[in-house]
Coordinates of C-alpha atoms in Angstrom, one line a residue:
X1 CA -118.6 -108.3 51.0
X2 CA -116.8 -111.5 51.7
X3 CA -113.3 -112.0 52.0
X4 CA -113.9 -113.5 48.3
X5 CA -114.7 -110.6 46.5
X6 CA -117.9 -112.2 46.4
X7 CA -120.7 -109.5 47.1
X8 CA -123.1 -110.9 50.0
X9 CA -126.5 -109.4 51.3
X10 CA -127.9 -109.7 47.4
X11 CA -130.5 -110.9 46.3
X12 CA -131.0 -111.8 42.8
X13 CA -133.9 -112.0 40.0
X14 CA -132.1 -114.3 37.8
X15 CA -131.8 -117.8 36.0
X16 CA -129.5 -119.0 38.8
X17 CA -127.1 -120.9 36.0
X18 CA -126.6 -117.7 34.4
X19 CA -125.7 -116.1 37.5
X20 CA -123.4 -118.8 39.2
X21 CA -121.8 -118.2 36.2
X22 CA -121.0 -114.9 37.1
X23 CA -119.5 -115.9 40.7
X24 CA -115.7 -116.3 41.6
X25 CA -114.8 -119.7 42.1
X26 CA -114.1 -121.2 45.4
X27 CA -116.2 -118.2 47.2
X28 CA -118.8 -120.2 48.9
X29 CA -118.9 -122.1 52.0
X30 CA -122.0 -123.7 52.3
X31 CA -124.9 -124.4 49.3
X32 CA -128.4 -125.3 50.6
X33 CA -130.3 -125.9 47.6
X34 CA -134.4 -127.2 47.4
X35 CA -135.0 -127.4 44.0
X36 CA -138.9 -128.2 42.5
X37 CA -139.5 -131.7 43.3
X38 CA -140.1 -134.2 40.3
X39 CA -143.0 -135.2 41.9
X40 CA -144.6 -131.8 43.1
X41 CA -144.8 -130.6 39.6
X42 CA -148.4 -128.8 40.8
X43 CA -146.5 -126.7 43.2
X44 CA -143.9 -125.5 40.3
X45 CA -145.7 -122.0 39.4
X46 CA -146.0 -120.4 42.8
X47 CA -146.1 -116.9 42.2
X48 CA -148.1 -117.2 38.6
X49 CA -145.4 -114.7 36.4
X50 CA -144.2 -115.4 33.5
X51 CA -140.7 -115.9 34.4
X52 CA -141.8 -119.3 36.6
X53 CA -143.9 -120.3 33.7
X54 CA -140.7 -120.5 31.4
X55 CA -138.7 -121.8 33.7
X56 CA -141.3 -124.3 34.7
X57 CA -141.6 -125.3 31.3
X58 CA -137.7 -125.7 30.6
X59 CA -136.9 -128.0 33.7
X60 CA -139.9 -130.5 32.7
X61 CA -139.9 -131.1 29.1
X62 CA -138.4 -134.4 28.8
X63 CA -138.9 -136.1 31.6
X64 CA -136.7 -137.6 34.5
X65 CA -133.3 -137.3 32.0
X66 CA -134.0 -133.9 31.5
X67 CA -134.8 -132.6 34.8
X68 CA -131.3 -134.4 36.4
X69 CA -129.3 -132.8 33.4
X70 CA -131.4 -129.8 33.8
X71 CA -129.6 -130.3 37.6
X72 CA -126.1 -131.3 36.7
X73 CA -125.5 -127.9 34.5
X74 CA -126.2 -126.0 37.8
X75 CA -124.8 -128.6 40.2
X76 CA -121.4 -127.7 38.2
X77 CA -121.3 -124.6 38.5
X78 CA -122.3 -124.6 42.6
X79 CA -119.4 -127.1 42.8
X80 CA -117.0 -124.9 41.0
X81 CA -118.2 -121.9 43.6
X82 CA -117.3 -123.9 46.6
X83 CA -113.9 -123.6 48.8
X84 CA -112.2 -126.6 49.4
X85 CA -113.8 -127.0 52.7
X86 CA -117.2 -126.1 51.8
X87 CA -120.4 -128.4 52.1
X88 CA -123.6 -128.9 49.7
X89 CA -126.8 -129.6 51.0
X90 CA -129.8 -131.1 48.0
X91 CA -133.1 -131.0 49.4
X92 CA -135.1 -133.5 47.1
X93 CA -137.9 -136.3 47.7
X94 CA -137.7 -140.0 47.3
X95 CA -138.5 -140.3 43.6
X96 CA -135.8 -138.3 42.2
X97 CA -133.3 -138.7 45.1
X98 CA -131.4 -141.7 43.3
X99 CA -131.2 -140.2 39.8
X100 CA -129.5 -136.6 41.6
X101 CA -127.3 -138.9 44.1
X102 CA -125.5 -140.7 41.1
X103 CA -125.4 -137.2 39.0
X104 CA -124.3 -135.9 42.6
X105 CA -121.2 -138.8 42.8
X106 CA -119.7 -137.9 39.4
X107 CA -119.4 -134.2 39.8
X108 CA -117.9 -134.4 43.2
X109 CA -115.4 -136.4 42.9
X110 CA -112.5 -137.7 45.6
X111 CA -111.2 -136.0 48.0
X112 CA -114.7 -134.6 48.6
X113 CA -117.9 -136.6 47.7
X114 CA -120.9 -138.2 49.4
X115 CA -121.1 -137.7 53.3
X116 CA -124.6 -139.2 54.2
X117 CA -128.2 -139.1 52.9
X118 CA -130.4 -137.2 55.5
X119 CA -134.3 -138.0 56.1
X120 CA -136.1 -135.5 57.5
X121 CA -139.8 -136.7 58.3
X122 CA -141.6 -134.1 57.2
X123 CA -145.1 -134.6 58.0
X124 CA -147.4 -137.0 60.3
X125 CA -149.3 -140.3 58.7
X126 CA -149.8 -139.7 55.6
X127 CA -153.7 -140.4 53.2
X128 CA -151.0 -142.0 50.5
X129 CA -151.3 -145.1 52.6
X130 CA -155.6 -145.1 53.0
X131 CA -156.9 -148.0 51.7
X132 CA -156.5 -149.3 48.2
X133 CA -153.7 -147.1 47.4
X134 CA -151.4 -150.3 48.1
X135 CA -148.5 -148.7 49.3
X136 CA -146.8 -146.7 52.2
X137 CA -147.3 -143.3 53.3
X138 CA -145.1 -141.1 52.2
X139 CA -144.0 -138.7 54.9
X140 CA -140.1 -138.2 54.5
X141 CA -137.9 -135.7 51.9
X142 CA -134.4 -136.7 51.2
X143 CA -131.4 -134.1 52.0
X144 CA -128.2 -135.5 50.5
X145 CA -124.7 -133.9 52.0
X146 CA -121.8 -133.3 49.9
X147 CA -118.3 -132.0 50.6
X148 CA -115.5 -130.5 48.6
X149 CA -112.9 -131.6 50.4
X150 CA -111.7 -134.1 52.9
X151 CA -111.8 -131.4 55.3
X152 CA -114.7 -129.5 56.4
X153 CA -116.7 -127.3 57.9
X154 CA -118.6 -129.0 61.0
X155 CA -119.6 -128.0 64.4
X156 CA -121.0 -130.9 66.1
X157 CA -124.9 -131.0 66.7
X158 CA -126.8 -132.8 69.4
X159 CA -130.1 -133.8 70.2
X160 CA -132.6 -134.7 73.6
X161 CA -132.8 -137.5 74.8
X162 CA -135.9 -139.3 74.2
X163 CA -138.5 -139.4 77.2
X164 CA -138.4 -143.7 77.1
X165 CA -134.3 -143.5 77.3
X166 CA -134.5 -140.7 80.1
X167 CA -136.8 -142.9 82.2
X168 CA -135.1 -145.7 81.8
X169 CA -131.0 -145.0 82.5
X170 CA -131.5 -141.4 84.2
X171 CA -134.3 -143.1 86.7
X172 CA -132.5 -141.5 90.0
X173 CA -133.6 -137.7 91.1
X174 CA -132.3 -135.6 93.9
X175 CA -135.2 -134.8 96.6
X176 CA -133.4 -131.4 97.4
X177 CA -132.2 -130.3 93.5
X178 CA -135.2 -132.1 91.3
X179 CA -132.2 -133.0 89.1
X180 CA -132.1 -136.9 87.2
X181 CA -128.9 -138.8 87.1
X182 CA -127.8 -142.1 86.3
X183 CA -125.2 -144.1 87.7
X184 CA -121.8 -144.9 86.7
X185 CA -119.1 -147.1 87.4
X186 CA -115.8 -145.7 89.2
X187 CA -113.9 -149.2 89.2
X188 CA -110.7 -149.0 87.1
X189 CA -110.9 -151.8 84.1
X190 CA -108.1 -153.8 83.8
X191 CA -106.9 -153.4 87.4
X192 CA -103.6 -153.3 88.2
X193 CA -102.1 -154.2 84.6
X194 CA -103.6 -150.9 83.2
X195 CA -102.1 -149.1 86.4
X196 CA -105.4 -148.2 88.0
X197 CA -104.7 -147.5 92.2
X198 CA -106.0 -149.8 94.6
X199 CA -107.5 -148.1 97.6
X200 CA -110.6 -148.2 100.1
X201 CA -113.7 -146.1 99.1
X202 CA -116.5 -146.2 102.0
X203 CA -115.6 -149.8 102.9
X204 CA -115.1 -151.4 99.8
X205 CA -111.7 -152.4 98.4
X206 CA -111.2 -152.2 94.5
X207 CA -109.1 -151.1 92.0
X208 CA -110.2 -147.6 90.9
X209 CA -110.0 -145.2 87.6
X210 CA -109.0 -142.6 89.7
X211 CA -106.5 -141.4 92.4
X212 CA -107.4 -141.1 95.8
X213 CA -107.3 -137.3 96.3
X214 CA -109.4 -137.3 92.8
X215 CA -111.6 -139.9 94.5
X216 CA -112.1 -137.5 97.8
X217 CA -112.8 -134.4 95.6
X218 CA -115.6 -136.1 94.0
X219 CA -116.9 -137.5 97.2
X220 CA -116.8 -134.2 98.7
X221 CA -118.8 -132.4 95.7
X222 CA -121.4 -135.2 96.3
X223 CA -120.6 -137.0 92.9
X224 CA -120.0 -140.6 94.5
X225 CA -123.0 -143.0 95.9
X226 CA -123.4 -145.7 97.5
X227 CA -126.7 -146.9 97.6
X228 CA -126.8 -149.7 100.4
X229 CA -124.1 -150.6 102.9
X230 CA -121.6 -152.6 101.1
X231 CA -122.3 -151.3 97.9
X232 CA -119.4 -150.4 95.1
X233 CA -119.6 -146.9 95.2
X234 CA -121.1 -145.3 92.0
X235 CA -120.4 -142.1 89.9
X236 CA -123.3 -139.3 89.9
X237 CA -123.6 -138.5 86.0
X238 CA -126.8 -135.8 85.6
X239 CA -128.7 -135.8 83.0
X240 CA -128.7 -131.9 82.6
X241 CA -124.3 -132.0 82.3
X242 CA -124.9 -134.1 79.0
X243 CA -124.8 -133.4 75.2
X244 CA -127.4 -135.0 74.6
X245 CA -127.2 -137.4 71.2
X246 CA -125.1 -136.7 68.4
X247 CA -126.9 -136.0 65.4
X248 CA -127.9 -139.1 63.5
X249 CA -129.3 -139.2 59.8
X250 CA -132.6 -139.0 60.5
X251 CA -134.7 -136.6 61.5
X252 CA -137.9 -136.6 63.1
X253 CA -137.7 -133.8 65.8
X254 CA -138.2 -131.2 63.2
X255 CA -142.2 -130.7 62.0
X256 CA -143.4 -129.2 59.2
X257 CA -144.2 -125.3 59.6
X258 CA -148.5 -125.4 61.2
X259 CA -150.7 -123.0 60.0
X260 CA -150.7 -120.9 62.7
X261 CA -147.4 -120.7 62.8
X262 CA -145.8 -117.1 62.6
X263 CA -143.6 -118.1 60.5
X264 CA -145.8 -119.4 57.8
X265 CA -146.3 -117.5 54.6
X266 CA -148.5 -119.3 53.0
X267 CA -145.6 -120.9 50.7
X268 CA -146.8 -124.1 49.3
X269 CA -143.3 -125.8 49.7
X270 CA -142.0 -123.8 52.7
X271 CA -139.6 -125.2 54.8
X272 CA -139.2 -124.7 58.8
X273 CA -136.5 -122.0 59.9
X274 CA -135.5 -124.8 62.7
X275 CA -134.7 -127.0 59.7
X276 CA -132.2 -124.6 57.7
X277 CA -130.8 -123.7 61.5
X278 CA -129.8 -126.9 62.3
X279 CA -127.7 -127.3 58.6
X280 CA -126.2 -123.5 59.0
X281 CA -125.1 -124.0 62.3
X282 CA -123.3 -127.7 61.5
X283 CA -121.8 -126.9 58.6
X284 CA -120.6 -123.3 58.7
X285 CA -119.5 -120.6 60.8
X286 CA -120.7 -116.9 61.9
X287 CA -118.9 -114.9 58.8
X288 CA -119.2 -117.6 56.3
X289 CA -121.0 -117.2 52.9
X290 CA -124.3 -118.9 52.5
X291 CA -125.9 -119.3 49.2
X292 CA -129.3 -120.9 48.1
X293 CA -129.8 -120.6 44.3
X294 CA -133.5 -121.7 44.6
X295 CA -134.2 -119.2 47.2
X296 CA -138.2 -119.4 47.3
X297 CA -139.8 -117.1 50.0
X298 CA -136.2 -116.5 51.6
X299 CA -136.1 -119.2 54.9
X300 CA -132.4 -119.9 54.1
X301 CA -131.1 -116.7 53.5
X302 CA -133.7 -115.3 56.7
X303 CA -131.5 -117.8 59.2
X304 CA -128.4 -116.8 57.5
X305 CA -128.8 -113.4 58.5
X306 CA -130.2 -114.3 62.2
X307 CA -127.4 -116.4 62.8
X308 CA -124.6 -113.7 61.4
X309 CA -123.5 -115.2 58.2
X310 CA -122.5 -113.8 55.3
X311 CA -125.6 -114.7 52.4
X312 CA -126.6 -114.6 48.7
X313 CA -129.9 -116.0 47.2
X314 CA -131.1 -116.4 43.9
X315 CA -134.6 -116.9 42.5
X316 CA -136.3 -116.2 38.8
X317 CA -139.8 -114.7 40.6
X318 CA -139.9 -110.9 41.0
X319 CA -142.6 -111.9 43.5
X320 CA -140.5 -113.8 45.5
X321 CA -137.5 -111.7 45.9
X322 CA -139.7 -108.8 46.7
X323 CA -141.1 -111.3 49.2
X324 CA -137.6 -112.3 50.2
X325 CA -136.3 -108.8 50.7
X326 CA -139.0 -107.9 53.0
X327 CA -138.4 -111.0 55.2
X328 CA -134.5 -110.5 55.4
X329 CA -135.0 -107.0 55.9
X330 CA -136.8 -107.5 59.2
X331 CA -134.0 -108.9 60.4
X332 CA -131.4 -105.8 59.9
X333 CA -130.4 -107.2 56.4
X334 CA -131.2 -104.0 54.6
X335 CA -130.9 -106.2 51.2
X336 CA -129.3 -105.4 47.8
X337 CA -131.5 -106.8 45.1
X338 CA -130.4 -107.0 41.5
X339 CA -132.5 -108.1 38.3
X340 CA -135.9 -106.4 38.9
X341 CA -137.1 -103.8 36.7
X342 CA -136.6 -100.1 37.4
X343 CA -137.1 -98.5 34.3
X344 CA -140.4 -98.4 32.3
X345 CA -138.1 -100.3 29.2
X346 CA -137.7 -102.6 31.5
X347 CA -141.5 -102.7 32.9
X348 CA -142.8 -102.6 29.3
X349 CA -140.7 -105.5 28.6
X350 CA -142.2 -108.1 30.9
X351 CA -144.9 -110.5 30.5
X352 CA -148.5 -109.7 32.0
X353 CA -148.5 -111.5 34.6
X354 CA -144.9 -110.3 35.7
X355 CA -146.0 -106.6 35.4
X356 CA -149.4 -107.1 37.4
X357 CA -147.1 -108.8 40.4
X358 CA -144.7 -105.9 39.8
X359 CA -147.4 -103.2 40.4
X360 CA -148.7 -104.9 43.6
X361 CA -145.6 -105.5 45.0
X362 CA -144.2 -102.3 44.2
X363 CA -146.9 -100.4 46.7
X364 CA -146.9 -103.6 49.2
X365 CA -150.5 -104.2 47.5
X366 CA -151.9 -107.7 47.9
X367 CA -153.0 -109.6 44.7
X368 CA -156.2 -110.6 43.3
X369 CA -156.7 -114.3 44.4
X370 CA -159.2 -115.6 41.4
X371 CA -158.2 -115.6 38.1
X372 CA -161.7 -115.4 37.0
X373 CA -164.5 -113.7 37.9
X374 CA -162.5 -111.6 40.0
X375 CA -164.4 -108.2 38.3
X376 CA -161.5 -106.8 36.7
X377 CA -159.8 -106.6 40.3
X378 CA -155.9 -107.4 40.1
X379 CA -154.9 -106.7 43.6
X380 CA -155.9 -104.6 46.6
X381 CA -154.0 -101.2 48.2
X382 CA -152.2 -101.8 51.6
X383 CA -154.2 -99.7 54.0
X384 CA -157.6 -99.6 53.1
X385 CA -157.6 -102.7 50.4
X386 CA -159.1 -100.7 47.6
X387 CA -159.1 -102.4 44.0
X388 CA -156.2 -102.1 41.9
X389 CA -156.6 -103.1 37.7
X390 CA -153.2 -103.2 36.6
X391 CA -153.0 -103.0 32.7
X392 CA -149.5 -103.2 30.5
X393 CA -151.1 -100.6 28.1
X394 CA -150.9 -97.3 26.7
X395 CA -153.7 -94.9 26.1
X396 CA -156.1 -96.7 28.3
X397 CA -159.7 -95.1 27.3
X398 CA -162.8 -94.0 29.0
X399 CA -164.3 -97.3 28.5
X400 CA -161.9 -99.1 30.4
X401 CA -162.6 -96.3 33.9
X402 CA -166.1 -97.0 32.9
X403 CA -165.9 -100.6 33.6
X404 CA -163.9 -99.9 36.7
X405 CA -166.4 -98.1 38.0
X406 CA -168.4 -101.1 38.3
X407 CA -165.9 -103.3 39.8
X408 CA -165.4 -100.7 42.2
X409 CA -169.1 -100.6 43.2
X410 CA -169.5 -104.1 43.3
X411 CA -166.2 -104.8 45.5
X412 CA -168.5 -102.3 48.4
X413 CA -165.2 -99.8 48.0
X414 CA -166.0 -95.8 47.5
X415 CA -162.4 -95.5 45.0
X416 CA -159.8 -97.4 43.2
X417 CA -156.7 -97.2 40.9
X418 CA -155.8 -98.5 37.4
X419 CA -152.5 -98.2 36.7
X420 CA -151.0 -98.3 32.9
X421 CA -148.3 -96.6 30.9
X422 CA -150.3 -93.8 29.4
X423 CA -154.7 -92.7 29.5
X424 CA -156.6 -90.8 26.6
X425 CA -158.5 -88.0 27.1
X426 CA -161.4 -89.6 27.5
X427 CA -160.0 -91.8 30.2
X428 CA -159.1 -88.5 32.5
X429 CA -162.5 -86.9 31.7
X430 CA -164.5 -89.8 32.9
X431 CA -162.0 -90.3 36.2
X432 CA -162.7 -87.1 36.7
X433 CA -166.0 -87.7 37.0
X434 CA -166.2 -90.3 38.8
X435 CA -164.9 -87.9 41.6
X436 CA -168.1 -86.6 41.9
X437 CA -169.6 -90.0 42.9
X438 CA -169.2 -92.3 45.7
X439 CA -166.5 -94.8 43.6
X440 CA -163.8 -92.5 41.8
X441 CA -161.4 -94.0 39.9
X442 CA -157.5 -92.3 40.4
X443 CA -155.3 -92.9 37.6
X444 CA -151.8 -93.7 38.1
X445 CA -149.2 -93.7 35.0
X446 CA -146.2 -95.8 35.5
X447 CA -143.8 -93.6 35.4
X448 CA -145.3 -91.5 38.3
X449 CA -145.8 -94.9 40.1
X450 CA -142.0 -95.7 39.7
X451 CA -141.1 -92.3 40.7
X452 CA -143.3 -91.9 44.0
X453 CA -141.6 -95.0 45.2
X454 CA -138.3 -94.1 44.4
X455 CA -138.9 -91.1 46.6
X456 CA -140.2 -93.4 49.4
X457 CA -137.6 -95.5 49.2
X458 CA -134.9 -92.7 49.4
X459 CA -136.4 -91.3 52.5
X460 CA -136.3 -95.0 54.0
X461 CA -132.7 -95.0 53.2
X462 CA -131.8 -91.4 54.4
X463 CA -134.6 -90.9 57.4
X464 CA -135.8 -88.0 55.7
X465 CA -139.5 -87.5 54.9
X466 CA -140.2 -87.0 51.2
X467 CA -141.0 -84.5 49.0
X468 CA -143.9 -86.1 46.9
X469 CA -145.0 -83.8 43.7
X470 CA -148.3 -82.2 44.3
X471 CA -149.7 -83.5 41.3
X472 CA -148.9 -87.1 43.1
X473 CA -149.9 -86.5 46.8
X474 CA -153.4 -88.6 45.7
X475 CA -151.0 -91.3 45.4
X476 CA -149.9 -91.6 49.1
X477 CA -152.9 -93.4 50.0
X478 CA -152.1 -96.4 47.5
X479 CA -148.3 -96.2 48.8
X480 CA -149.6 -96.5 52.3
X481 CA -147.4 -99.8 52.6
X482 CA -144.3 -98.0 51.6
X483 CA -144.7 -95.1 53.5
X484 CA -145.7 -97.5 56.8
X485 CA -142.0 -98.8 56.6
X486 CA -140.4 -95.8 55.7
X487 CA -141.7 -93.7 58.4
X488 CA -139.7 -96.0 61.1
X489 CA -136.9 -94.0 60.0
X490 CA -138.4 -90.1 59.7
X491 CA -138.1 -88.4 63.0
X492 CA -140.2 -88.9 65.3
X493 CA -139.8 -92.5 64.6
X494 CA -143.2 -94.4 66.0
X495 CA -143.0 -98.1 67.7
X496 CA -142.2 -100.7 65.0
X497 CA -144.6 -103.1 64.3
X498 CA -144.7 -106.5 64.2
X499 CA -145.2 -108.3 61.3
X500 CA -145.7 -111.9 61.5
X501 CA -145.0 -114.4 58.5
X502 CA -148.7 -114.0 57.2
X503 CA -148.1 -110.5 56.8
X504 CA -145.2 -110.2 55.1
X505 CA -146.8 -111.7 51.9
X506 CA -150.6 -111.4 52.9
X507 CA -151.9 -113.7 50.7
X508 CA -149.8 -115.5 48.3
X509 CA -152.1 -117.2 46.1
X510 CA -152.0 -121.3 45.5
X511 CA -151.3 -123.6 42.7
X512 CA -155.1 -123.0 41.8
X513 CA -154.9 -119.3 42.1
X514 CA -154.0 -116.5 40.0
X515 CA -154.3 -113.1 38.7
X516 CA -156.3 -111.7 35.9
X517 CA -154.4 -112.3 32.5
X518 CA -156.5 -109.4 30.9
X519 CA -154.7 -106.7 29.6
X520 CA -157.1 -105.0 26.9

């Protein structure tokens, strides 16, 4: 909880305008927002539920004008959420940068305002600029910086050296220490009339910056040179005592996240953690609050907590927070999140494609990739990857296990689940036997499904293993994702494992992927 009243370590399933609504003003100290580029439309619906979809479709009717007001209505309310010394950091691209900078200039207005217009180069040459495209590659994003106030928050950053400066002015290195240094001048500018002392230094008369007993401590710690008889004596400066450069405006020191990197989740628009490190660590301090309304797959809030600040994020995908939470989590955040469903009202009233991603998440499943001709598969268990076929339905029949049966045989798996609300008769006598065979089909309601995992997730919180319902012990086997993480905490508590950013999400399907939309 911040000093604020503001609650931190939250995450939130919400329209972030609605929710920054909702905020105390003057609570935040430091916004980094990347917002769906204008021209990256493709990448919009990344987690294919129904909440993106509308959203997608409300930011992009209209055009340019609609997407910058679409902007300014949450821009306000971020600006009304900052302290007086807080910063704002708008992650855009080049073809939308100059509509949000002049929506930018009128909401924060003096003594606060612009403070410089970042480009981070983002990726190498580019195939924009292959012949006949007739124009450049286009290899940069735009990060605009705002203030409050006309005081803030800033710890200074630097940078190397580059190799061609370091060979050039630190050319000198120590036989006995390996270390580079340059030279620098120890006369006293302006001579006398600036009161600089004039005194002998190994034969050579000058006026000198500094006093003679100064002048005989540095010789004795081996800081003064003279590199030829006769020589003015020169001042050691090593390379390894400096700074280095004080960050300029642009950025080309930080790549892009590679795909073997462990980091990588297979986010379309992910940014690199060294990116959001170098922002949180200039323009905020350990205890500070940290928001990012557009939180994605979580890299803000992720270095937030890795660096000890204070953090909220904000994002309309159940996927994603799940996603998010799991991330933070691995770093001691033990998340709050608020917004996603937890009662089967509130699971009846999503969309398909939200209740499928709900289902998969909820037993850290992994989802179908196709959205056709994926044989009535909508995701895959944790441990063993059996078939899941998720359907927002009551009274699911016998024709539907039938079916399943199939998919199960062709998919080379001996069992899967189909989860729904409620079965028929029919539906239990012909799961039943499919027992008997070598591809049986369990049959989870909901409302056992919601209760399992609120048991698991009890005993996570407590350290106490749980006591599952015997009717419901066939269900440990599809919560074997839940039960992996929750174990860490029931005595005796095993080695933790690993997880690399690939794992945390598994497979997070593309701009061209999906899952099945059938619900019959």
């Amino acid at each position: 909880m911040a000093s604020s009243g503001l609650e931190t370590g939250v995450l939130y399933r919400d329209d972030n305008l609605r929710r920054l609504r909702e905020f105390p003003a003057e609570s935040v100290d430091l916004i980094y927002l990347d917002p769906p580029f204008f021209s990256n439309r493709r990448y919009e619906v990344i987690w294919g539920d129904e909440a993106e979809v509308r959203s997608f479709e409300d930011r992009w009717e209209g055009g340019i004008r609609h997407y910058t007001d679409w902007m300014k209505d949450r821009i306000v309310e971020m600006y009304r959420v900052l302290k007086p010394t807080a910063s704002l950091y708008l992650h855009c691209d080049p073809s939308a940068s100059h509509y949000l900078k002049v929506m930018l200039d009128a909401i924060f207005v003096s003594p606060g305002g612009f403070r410089s217009e970042v480009v981070w180069k983002r990726s190498s040459a580019h195939s924009d600029a292959r012949q006949g495209r007739r124009q450049h590659g286009r290899v940069h994003d735009v990060i605009l910086f705002y203030t409050k106030g006309e005081e803030w928050t800033w710890n200074p950053v630097f940078t190397p050296y580059e190799d061609k400066y370091v060979d050039t002015f630190y050319k000198h290195v120590e036989p006995e220490s390996g270390r580079r240094y340059r030279l620098g001048d120890l006369t006293g500018p302006g001579g006398a009339s600036k009161g600089n002392p004039q005194y002998e230094v190994m034969g050579v008369t000058r006026y000198w910056r500094y006093s003679e007993q100064r002048m005989a401590e540095l010789i004795a710690e081996g800081r003064v040179v003279q590199t030829k008889p006769g020589a003015v004596p020169a001042y050691k400066r090593y390379l390894d005592e400096m700074q280095g450069v004080p960050l300029q405006d642009v950025w080309t020191d930080i790549p892009p996240i590679g795909p073997r990197a462990a980091e990588r989740l297979g986010y379309p628009t992910q940014k690199p953690e060294a990116l959001l490190e170098r922002i949180i660590e200039a323009s905020s301090d350990p205890g500070q609050v940290v928001l990012d309304p557009f939180c994605g797959c979580g890299t803000t809030i992720a270095v937030a907590q890795r660096l000890r600040r204070e953090w909220i994020g904000i994002d309309v995908s159940p996927q994603a927070v799940g996603i998010m939470k799991t991330r933070v989590d691995q770093h001691g955040a033990n998340a709050k999140v608020e917004g996603l469903p937890t009662s089967i009202e509130d699971l009846r009233n999503l969309g398909p494609f939200e209740f499928q991603n709900w289902v998969v998440q909820r037993v850290h499943g992994v989802p179908s990739a196709k959205q056709s001709g994926d044989m009535g598969i909508d995701g895959w268990s944790f441990l063993e990857r059996l078939p899941i076929q998720i359907k927002r339905s009551d009274r699911v029949g016998r024709n539907v296990v039938d079916n399943f049966e199939t998919a199960i045989e062709r998919s080379g798996k001996h069992k899967g689940y189909i989860v729904a609300f409620s079965f028929t008769t029919g539906a239990y006598e012909e799961a039943a036997r499919s027992k008997e065979t070598d591809r049986a089909v369990h049959l989870v309601k909901v409302a056992d499904l919601l209760e399992v995992a609120d048991l698991i997730e009890t005993a996570e919180a407590t350290g106490q293993e749980p006591e599952i319902p015997p009717d419901t012990v066939d269900l440990m086997e599809l919560f074997a994702g839940l039960v992996d993480r929750a174990r860490r905490t029931w005595p005796p508590t095993p080695p933790p494992r690993k997880r690399s950013g690939s794992d945390l999400i598994a497979s997070v399907r593309n701009d061209e992927a999906g899952v099945s939309r059938d619900e019959s």
